[in-house]
PDB file of C-alpha atoms in Angstrom:
ATOM      1  CA  GLN A 144      75.513 -21.711  23.245  1.00 70.00           C
ATOM      2  CA  VAL A 145      74.406 -24.331  25.714  1.00 77.00           C
ATOM      3  CA  ALA A 146      76.328 -26.623  28.045  1.00 90.00           C
ATOM      4  CA  LEU A 147      74.979 -30.128  28.631  1.00 95.00           C
ATOM      5  CA  VAL A 148      75.146 -32.474  31.628  1.00 95.00           C
ATOM      6  CA  GLU A 149      73.690 -36.001  31.415  1.00 96.00           C
ATOM      7  CA  SER A 150      72.522 -38.118  34.330  1.00 96.00           C
ATOM      8  CA  GLY A 151      70.459 -41.216  35.018  1.00 97.00           C
ATOM      9  CA  GLY A 152      72.659 -43.961  33.647  1.00 96.00           C
ATOM     10  CA  GLY A 153      73.340 -47.156  35.528  1.00 97.00           C
ATOM     11  CA  LEU A 154      73.067 -50.928  35.600  1.00 98.00           C
ATOM     12  CA  VAL A 155      69.733 -52.587  34.840  1.00 98.00           C
ATOM     13  CA  GLN A 156      68.576 -56.094  33.980  1.00 98.00           C
ATOM     14  CA  THR A 157      67.181 -57.095  30.610  1.00 98.00           C
ATOM     15  CA  GLY A 158      63.618 -55.872  30.295  1.00 98.00           C
ATOM     16  CA  GLY A 159      64.134 -53.069  32.779  1.00 98.00           C
ATOM     17  CA  SER A 160      63.819 -49.324  32.382  1.00 98.00           C
ATOM     18  CA  LEU A 161      65.941 -46.238  32.866  1.00 98.00           C
ATOM     19  CA  ARG A 162      65.341 -42.541  32.315  1.00 98.00           C
ATOM     20  CA  LEU A 163      68.228 -40.384  31.205  1.00 98.00           C
ATOM     21  CA  SER A 164      68.200 -36.636  31.740  1.00 98.00           C
ATOM     22  CA  CYS A 165      70.209 -33.940  30.032  1.00 97.00           C
ATOM     23  CA  ALA A 166      70.257 -30.560  31.741  1.00 96.00           C
ATOM     24  CA  ALA A 167      71.202 -27.620  29.566  1.00 94.00           C
ATOM     25  CA  SER A 168      72.449 -24.217  30.577  1.00 90.00           C
ATOM     26  CA  GLY A 169      71.844 -21.148  28.481  1.00 79.00           C
ATOM     27  CA  ARG A 170      68.890 -18.958  27.701  1.00 74.00           C
ATOM     28  CA  THR A 171      68.235 -20.299  24.209  1.00 83.00           C
ATOM     29  CA  PHE A 172      67.497 -23.952  25.036  1.00 87.00           C
ATOM     30  CA  SER A 173      64.020 -23.871  23.555  1.00 87.00           C
ATOM     31  CA  SER A 174      65.416 -22.871  20.157  1.00 89.00           C
ATOM     32  CA  TYR A 175      67.724 -25.903  19.985  1.00 93.00           C
ATOM     33  CA  ALA A 176      67.008 -29.301  18.555  1.00 96.00           C
ATOM     34  CA  MET A 177      68.137 -31.969  21.013  1.00 96.00           C
ATOM     35  CA  GLY A 178      69.247 -35.515  20.504  1.00 97.00           C
ATOM     36  CA  TRP A 179      70.569 -38.656  22.117  1.00 98.00           C
ATOM     37  CA  PHE A 180      73.363 -40.787  20.712  1.00 98.00           C
ATOM     38  CA  ARG A 181      75.151 -43.848  22.031  1.00 98.00           C
ATOM     39  CA  GLN A 182      78.491 -45.523  21.591  1.00 98.00           C
ATOM     40  CA  ALA A 183      79.145 -49.129  22.504  1.00 97.00           C
ATOM     41  CA  PRO A 184      82.698 -50.458  22.995  1.00 93.00           C
ATOM     42  CA  GLY A 185      84.454 -50.924  19.682  1.00 95.00           C
ATOM     43  CA  LYS A 186      81.619 -49.313  17.718  1.00 97.00           C
ATOM     44  CA  GLU A 187      80.970 -45.911  16.228  1.00 96.00           C
ATOM     45  CA  ARG A 188      78.648 -43.458  17.902  1.00 96.00           C
ATOM     46  CA  GLU A 189      75.094 -43.886  16.578  1.00 97.00           C
ATOM     47  CA  PHE A 190      71.930 -41.824  16.537  1.00 97.00           C
ATOM     48  CA  VAL A 191      69.219 -42.833  19.011  1.00 98.00           C
ATOM     49  CA  ALA A 192      66.564 -40.110  19.048  1.00 98.00           C
ATOM     50  CA  ALA A 193      65.988 -36.438  18.271  1.00 97.00           C
ATOM     51  CA  ILE A 194      63.402 -33.864  19.206  1.00 97.00           C
ATOM     52  CA  SER A 195      62.566 -30.433  17.912  1.00 94.00           C
ATOM     53  CA  TRP A 196      58.865 -29.856  17.320  1.00 88.00           C
ATOM     54  CA  THR A 197      58.494 -33.596  16.715  1.00 93.00           C
ATOM     55  CA  ALA A 198      60.431 -36.672  17.723  1.00 96.00           C
ATOM     56  CA  SER A 199      62.303 -39.183  15.607  1.00 97.00           C
ATOM     57  CA  TYR A 200      63.985 -42.461  16.502  1.00 97.00           C
ATOM     58  CA  ALA A 201      66.449 -45.013  15.264  1.00 97.00           C
ATOM     59  CA  ASP A 202      64.720 -48.191  14.144  1.00 97.00           C
ATOM     60  CA  SER A 203      66.543 -50.159  16.838  1.00 97.00           C
ATOM     61  CA  VAL A 204      64.816 -48.239  19.655  1.00 98.00           C
ATOM     62  CA  LYS A 205      61.474 -47.333  18.093  1.00 98.00           C
ATOM     63  CA  GLY A 206      58.613 -48.395  20.326  1.00 97.00           C
ATOM     64  CA  ARG A 207      60.892 -48.844  23.363  1.00 98.00           C
ATOM     65  CA  PHE A 208      62.477 -45.417  23.874  1.00 98.00           C
ATOM     66  CA  THR A 209      60.770 -42.045  24.197  1.00 98.00           C
ATOM     67  CA  ILE A 210      62.465 -38.677  23.938  1.00 98.00           C
ATOM     68  CA  SER A 211      60.853 -35.634  25.505  1.00 97.00           C
ATOM     69  CA  ARG A 212      61.792 -32.140  26.576  1.00 96.00           C
ATOM     70  CA  ASP A 213      60.747 -29.669  29.243  1.00 95.00           C
ATOM     71  CA  ASN A 214      61.718 -26.210  28.066  1.00 92.00           C
ATOM     72  CA  ALA A 215      60.783 -24.668  31.420  1.00 93.00           C
ATOM     73  CA  LYS A 216      63.423 -26.876  33.053  1.00 94.00           C
ATOM     74  CA  ASN A 217      65.928 -26.731  30.181  1.00 94.00           C
ATOM     75  CA  THR A 218      65.984 -30.515  30.210  1.00 96.00           C
ATOM     76  CA  VAL A 219      65.623 -33.293  27.661  1.00 97.00           C
ATOM     77  CA  TYR A 220      64.814 -36.854  28.692  1.00 98.00           C
ATOM     78  CA  LEU A 221      65.208 -40.310  27.229  1.00 98.00           C
ATOM     79  CA  GLN A 222      62.854 -42.883  28.714  1.00 98.00           C
ATOM     80  CA  MET A 223      64.198 -46.333  27.914  1.00 98.00           C
ATOM     81  CA  ASN A 224      61.927 -49.346  28.387  1.00 98.00           C
ATOM     82  CA  SER A 225      62.313 -53.038  27.567  1.00 98.00           C
ATOM     83  CA  LEU A 226      66.065 -52.662  27.664  1.00 98.00           C
ATOM     84  CA  LYS A 227      68.257 -55.249  25.959  1.00 98.00           C
ATOM     85  CA  PRO A 228      71.940 -56.123  26.416  1.00 97.00           C
ATOM     86  CA  GLU A 229      72.631 -54.559  23.016  1.00 97.00           C
ATOM     87  CA  ASP A 230      71.492 -51.206  24.424  1.00 98.00           C
ATOM     88  CA  THR A 231      74.615 -51.181  26.586  1.00 98.00           C
ATOM     89  CA  ALA A 232      76.628 -48.074  25.680  1.00 98.00           C
ATOM     90  CA  VAL A 233      77.695 -44.639  26.750  1.00 98.00           C
ATOM     91  CA  TYR A 234      74.780 -42.335  25.992  1.00 98.00           C
ATOM     92  CA  TYR A 235      75.457 -38.763  24.888  1.00 98.00           C
ATOM     93  CA  CYS A 236      73.179 -35.764  24.755  1.00 97.00           C
ATOM     94  CA  ALA A 237      73.562 -33.358  21.827  1.00 97.00           C
ATOM     95  CA  ALA A 238      72.304 -29.865  21.051  1.00 95.00           C
ATOM     96  CA  ASP A 239      72.234 -27.941  17.813  1.00 94.00           C
ATOM     97  CA  PRO A 240      70.006 -25.298  16.242  1.00 93.00           C
ATOM     98  CA  SER A 241      69.485 -27.690  13.302  1.00 94.00           C
ATOM     99  CA  VAL A 242      67.518 -30.941  13.715  1.00 93.00           C
ATOM    100  CA  VAL A 243      69.029 -32.051  10.401  1.00 94.00           C
ATOM    101  CA  ARG A 244      72.504 -31.905  11.927  1.00 95.00           C
ATOM    102  CA  ILE A 245      71.228 -33.679  15.036  1.00 95.00           C
ATOM    103  CA  ARG A 246      69.823 -36.549  12.968  1.00 93.00           C
ATOM    104  CA  SER A 247      72.998 -36.788  10.911  1.00 93.00           C
ATOM    105  CA  GLY A 248      75.254 -36.690  13.968  1.00 92.00           C
ATOM    106  CA  ARG A 249      77.620 -34.369  12.114  1.00 93.00           C
ATOM    107  CA  LEU A 250      78.817 -30.837  12.893  1.00 94.00           C
ATOM    108  CA  ILE A 251      76.824 -30.761  16.109  1.00 95.00           C
ATOM    109  CA  GLU A 252      77.399 -27.645  18.182  1.00 93.00           C
ATOM    110  CA  ARG A 253      77.448 -29.151  21.654  1.00 94.00           C
ATOM    111  CA  TRP A 254      77.878 -32.597  23.229  1.00 96.00           C
ATOM    112  CA  GLY A 255      77.480 -33.744  26.780  1.00 96.00           C
ATOM    113  CA  GLN A 256      80.093 -35.818  28.587  1.00 95.00           C
ATOM    114  CA  GLY A 257      78.113 -39.063  28.398  1.00 96.00           C
ATOM    115  CA  THR A 258      76.513 -41.431  30.882  1.00 97.00           C
ATOM    116  CA  GLN A 259      77.032 -45.190  31.008  1.00 98.00           C
ATOM    117  CA  VAL A 260      74.086 -47.547  30.557  1.00 98.00           C
ATOM    118  CA  THR A 261      74.717 -51.238  31.155  1.00 98.00           C
ATOM    119  CA  VAL A 262      72.036 -53.871  30.570  1.00 98.00           C
ATOM    120  CA  SER A 263      72.794 -57.266  32.056  1.00 97.00           C
ATOM    121  CA  SER A 264      71.452 -60.474  30.565  1.00 91.00           C
TER     122      SER A 264
END
């Protein structure tokens, strides 16, 4: 199993950029699919991006966000550009051996504690 710790959230103006990081412990990081989710106040948690051998994105962030991973550092990143107020949410990192479960957001093995991203208008 892996343990996950997110960082990099904060306050940014519309059009700005942030890079989130998710550091994982455990010796099997490279065998896990990784994902990012977000939850805005009063809304359900939603899928943002996933990466295994390839990357996939929610339509709402496609072309603005990029997910990447560095297996040597046991870290997954989410580069967020052209941020909008509607991107404001708590962002969660997720890890699971199955990229199908990551994309579905269900039965995921491990979640991080979340990091707040606030985009001001």
